Tab-separated table of C-alpha atoms in Angstrom:
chain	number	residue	atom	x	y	z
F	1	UNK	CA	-63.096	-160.008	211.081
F	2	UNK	CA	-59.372	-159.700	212.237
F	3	UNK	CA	-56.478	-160.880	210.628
F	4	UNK	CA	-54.899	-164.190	212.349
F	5	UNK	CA	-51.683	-162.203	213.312
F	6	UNK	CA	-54.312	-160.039	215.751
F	7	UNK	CA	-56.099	-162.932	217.071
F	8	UNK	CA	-53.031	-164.660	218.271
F	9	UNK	CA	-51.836	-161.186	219.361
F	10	UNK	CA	-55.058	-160.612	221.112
F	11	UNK	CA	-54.948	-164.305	222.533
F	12	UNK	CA	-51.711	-163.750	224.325
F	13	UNK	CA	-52.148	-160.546	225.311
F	14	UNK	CA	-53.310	-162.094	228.495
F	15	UNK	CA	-51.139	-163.846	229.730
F	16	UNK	CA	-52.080	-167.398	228.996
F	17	UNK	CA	-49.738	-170.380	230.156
F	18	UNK	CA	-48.111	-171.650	227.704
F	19	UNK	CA	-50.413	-175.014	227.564
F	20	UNK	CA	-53.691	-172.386	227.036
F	21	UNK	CA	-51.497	-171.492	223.580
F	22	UNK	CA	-51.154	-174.682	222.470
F	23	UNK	CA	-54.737	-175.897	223.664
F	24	UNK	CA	-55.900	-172.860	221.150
F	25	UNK	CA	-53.453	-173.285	218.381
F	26	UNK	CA	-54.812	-177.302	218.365
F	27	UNK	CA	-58.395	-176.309	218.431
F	28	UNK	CA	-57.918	-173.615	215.554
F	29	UNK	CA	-56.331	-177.168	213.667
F	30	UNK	CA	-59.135	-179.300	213.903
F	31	UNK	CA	-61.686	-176.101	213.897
F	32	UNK	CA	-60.346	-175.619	209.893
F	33	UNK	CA	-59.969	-179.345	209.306
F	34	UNK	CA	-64.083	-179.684	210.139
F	35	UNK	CA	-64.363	-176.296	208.249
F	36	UNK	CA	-63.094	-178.451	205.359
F	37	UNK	CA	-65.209	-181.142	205.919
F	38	UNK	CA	-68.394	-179.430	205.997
F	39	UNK	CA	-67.778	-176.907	203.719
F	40	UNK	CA	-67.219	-173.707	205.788
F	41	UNK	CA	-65.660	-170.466	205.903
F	42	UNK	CA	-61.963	-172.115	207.679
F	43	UNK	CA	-61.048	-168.996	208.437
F	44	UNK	CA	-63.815	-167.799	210.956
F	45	UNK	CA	-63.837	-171.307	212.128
F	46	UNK	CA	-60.013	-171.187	212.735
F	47	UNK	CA	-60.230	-168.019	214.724
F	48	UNK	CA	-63.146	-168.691	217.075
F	49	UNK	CA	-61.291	-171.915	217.896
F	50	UNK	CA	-57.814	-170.078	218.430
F	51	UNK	CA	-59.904	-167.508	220.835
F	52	UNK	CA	-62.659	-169.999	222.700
F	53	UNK	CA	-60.482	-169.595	225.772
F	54	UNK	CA	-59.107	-166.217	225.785
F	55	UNK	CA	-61.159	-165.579	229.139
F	56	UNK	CA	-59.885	-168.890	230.362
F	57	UNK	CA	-57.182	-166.527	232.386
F	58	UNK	CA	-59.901	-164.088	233.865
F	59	UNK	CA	-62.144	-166.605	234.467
F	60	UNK	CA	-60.342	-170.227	235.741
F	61	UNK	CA	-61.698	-169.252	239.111
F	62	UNK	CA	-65.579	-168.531	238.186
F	63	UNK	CA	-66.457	-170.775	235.638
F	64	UNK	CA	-70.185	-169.500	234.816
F	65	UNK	CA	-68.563	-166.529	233.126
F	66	UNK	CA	-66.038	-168.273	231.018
F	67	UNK	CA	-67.267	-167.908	227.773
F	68	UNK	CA	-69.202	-164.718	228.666
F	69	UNK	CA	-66.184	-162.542	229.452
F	70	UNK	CA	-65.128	-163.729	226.201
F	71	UNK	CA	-67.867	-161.436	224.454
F	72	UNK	CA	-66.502	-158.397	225.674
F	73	UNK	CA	-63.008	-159.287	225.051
F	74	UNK	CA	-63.362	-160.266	221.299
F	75	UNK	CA	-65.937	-157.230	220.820
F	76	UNK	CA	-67.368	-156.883	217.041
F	77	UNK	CA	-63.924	-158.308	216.261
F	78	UNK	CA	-65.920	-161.607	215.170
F	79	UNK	CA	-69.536	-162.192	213.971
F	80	UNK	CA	-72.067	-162.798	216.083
F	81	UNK	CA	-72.206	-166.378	214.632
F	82	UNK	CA	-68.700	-167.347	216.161
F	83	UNK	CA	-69.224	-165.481	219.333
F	84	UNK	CA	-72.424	-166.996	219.931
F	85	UNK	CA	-70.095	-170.736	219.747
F	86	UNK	CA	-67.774	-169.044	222.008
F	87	UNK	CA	-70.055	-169.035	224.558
F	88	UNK	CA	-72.008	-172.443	224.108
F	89	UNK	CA	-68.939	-173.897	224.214
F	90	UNK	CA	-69.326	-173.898	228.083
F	91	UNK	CA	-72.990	-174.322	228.130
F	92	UNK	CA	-73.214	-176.271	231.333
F	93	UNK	CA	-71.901	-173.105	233.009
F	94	UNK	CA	-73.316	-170.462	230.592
F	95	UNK	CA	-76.703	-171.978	230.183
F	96	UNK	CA	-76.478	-171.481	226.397
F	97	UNK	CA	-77.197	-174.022	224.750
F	98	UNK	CA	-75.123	-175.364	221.198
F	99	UNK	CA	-77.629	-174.650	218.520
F	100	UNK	CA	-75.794	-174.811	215.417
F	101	UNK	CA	-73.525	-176.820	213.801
F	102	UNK	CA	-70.592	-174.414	214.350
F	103	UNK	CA	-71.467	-174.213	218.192
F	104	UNK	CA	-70.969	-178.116	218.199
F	105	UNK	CA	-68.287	-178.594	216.058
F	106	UNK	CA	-66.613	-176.138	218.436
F	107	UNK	CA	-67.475	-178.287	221.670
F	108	UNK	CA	-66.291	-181.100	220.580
F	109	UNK	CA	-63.048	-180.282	218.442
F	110	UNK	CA	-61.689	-178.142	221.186
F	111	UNK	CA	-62.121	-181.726	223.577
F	112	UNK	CA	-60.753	-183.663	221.453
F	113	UNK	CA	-57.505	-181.527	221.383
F	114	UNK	CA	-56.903	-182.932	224.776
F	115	UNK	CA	-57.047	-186.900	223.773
F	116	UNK	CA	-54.705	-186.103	220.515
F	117	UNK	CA	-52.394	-184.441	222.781
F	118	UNK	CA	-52.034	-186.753	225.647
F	119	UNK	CA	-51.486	-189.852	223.030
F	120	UNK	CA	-49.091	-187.979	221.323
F	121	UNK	CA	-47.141	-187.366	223.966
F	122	UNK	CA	-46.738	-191.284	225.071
F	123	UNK	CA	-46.047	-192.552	221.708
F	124	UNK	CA	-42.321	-192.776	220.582
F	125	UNK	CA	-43.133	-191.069	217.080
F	126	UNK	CA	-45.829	-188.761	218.498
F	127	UNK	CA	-48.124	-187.260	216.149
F	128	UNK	CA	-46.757	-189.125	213.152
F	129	UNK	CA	-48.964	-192.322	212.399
F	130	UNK	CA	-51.164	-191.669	214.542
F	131	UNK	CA	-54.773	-193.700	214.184
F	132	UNK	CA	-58.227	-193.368	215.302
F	133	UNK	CA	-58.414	-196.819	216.094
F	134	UNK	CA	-55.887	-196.513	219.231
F	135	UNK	CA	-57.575	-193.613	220.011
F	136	UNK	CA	-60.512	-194.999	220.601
F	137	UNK	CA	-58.988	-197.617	222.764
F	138	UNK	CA	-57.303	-194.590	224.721
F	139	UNK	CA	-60.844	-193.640	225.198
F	140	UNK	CA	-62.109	-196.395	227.097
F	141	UNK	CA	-59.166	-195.874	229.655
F	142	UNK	CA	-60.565	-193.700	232.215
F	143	UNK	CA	-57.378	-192.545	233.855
F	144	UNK	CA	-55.898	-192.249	230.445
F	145	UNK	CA	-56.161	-187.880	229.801
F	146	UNK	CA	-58.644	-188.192	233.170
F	147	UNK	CA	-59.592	-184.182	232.196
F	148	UNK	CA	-61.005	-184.797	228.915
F	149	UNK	CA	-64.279	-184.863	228.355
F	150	UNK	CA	-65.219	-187.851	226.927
F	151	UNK	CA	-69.189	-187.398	225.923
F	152	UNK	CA	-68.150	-183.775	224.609
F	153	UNK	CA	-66.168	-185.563	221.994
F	154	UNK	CA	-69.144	-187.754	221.542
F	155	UNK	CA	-70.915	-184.993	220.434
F	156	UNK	CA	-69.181	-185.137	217.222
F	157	UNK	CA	-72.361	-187.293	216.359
F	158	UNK	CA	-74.510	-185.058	216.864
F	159	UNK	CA	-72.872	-182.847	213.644
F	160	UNK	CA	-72.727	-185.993	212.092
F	161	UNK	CA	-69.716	-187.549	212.527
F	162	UNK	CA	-69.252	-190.775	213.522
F	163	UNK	CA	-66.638	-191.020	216.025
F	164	UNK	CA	-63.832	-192.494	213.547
F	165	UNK	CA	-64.052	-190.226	211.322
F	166	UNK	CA	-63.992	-187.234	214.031
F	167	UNK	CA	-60.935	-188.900	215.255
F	168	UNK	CA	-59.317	-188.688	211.821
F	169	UNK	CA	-60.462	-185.321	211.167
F	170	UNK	CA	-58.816	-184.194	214.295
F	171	UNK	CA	-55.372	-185.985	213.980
F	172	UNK	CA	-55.117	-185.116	210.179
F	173	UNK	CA	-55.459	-181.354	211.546
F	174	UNK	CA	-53.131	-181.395	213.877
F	175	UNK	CA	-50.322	-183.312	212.600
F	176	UNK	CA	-49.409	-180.589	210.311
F	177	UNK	CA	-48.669	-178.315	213.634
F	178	UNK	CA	-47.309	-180.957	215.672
F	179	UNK	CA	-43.992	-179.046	216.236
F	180	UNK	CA	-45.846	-175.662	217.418
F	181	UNK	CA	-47.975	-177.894	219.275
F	182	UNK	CA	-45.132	-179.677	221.242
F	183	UNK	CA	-46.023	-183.313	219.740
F	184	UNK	CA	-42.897	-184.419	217.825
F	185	UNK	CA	-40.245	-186.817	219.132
């Protein structure tokens, strides 16, 4: 498996926009902090969330493949196991299915990213005190982060999670790169 350093090195080497950087560096966040909560290896979890999109660039314009170009980017570079969630991450363009607890916890921590984000970029103290409670209310307001997926972060339940807890999970992650992330005041 390679070293962070090369991930992030292999990440940008194509020229993502600076919000695909962030997007990644959030999901490898709450990728360890569910790691940590259901006893993983944070490490392989950390990396296939800091690389789930580094296709996103090749493949913004064809959708099925994003995911799939992925697999020849990353290579052998990580198991099958994390490549595999790579690619069901987009299953309703890739046709493969989540089947493990990693492939889900994937899905819906690298949604989630999304809601964090956009609250913490309309509250005066951003990130800090953050609470799943107002993001939950956040979630019933369509137009509030209209892109993000609201039944993928559902999904937590299906590892689960019930949606508080995801919630805290997520912001507790994050939090700690809030200033890499863009979300301090």
């Amino acid at each position: 498996m390679l070293p962070r350093a090369e991930a992030l090195d292999l990440l940008r080497s194509h020229n993502p926009e600076p919000h695909l950087v962030q997007h990644a560096l959030a999901t490898e966040a709450v990728m360890r902090g569910l790691a940590a909560r259901f006893g993983q290896d944070a490490e392989l979890w950390g990396l296939t969330g800091l690389l789930h999109d580094i296709d996103y660039p090749l493949t913004k314009d064809t959708p099925e493949h994003h995911g799939l170009v992925a697999v020849d980017l990353i290579g052998d570079r990580l198991p099958p196991e994390a490549v595999q969630a790579i690619v069901a991450h987009n299953s309703e363009c890739t046709g493969r299915e989540p089947a493990s607890l990693f492939d889900r916890a994937l899905r819906c921590g690298e949604s989630v990213t999304g809601l964090v984000s956009a609250a913490a970029l309309v509250r005066p103290t951003g990130m800090d005190g953050m609470q799943a409670s107002s993001l939950k209310k956040k979630m019933k307001d369509k137009a509030f982060a209209a892109s993000v997926s609201r039944e993928r972060i559902r999904e937590c339940e299906a590892i689960g999670l019930e949606l508080g807890e995801f919630l805290t999970i997520a912001i507790e992650a994050m939090t700690p790169a809030a200033a890499v992330l863009g979300l301090t005041r």
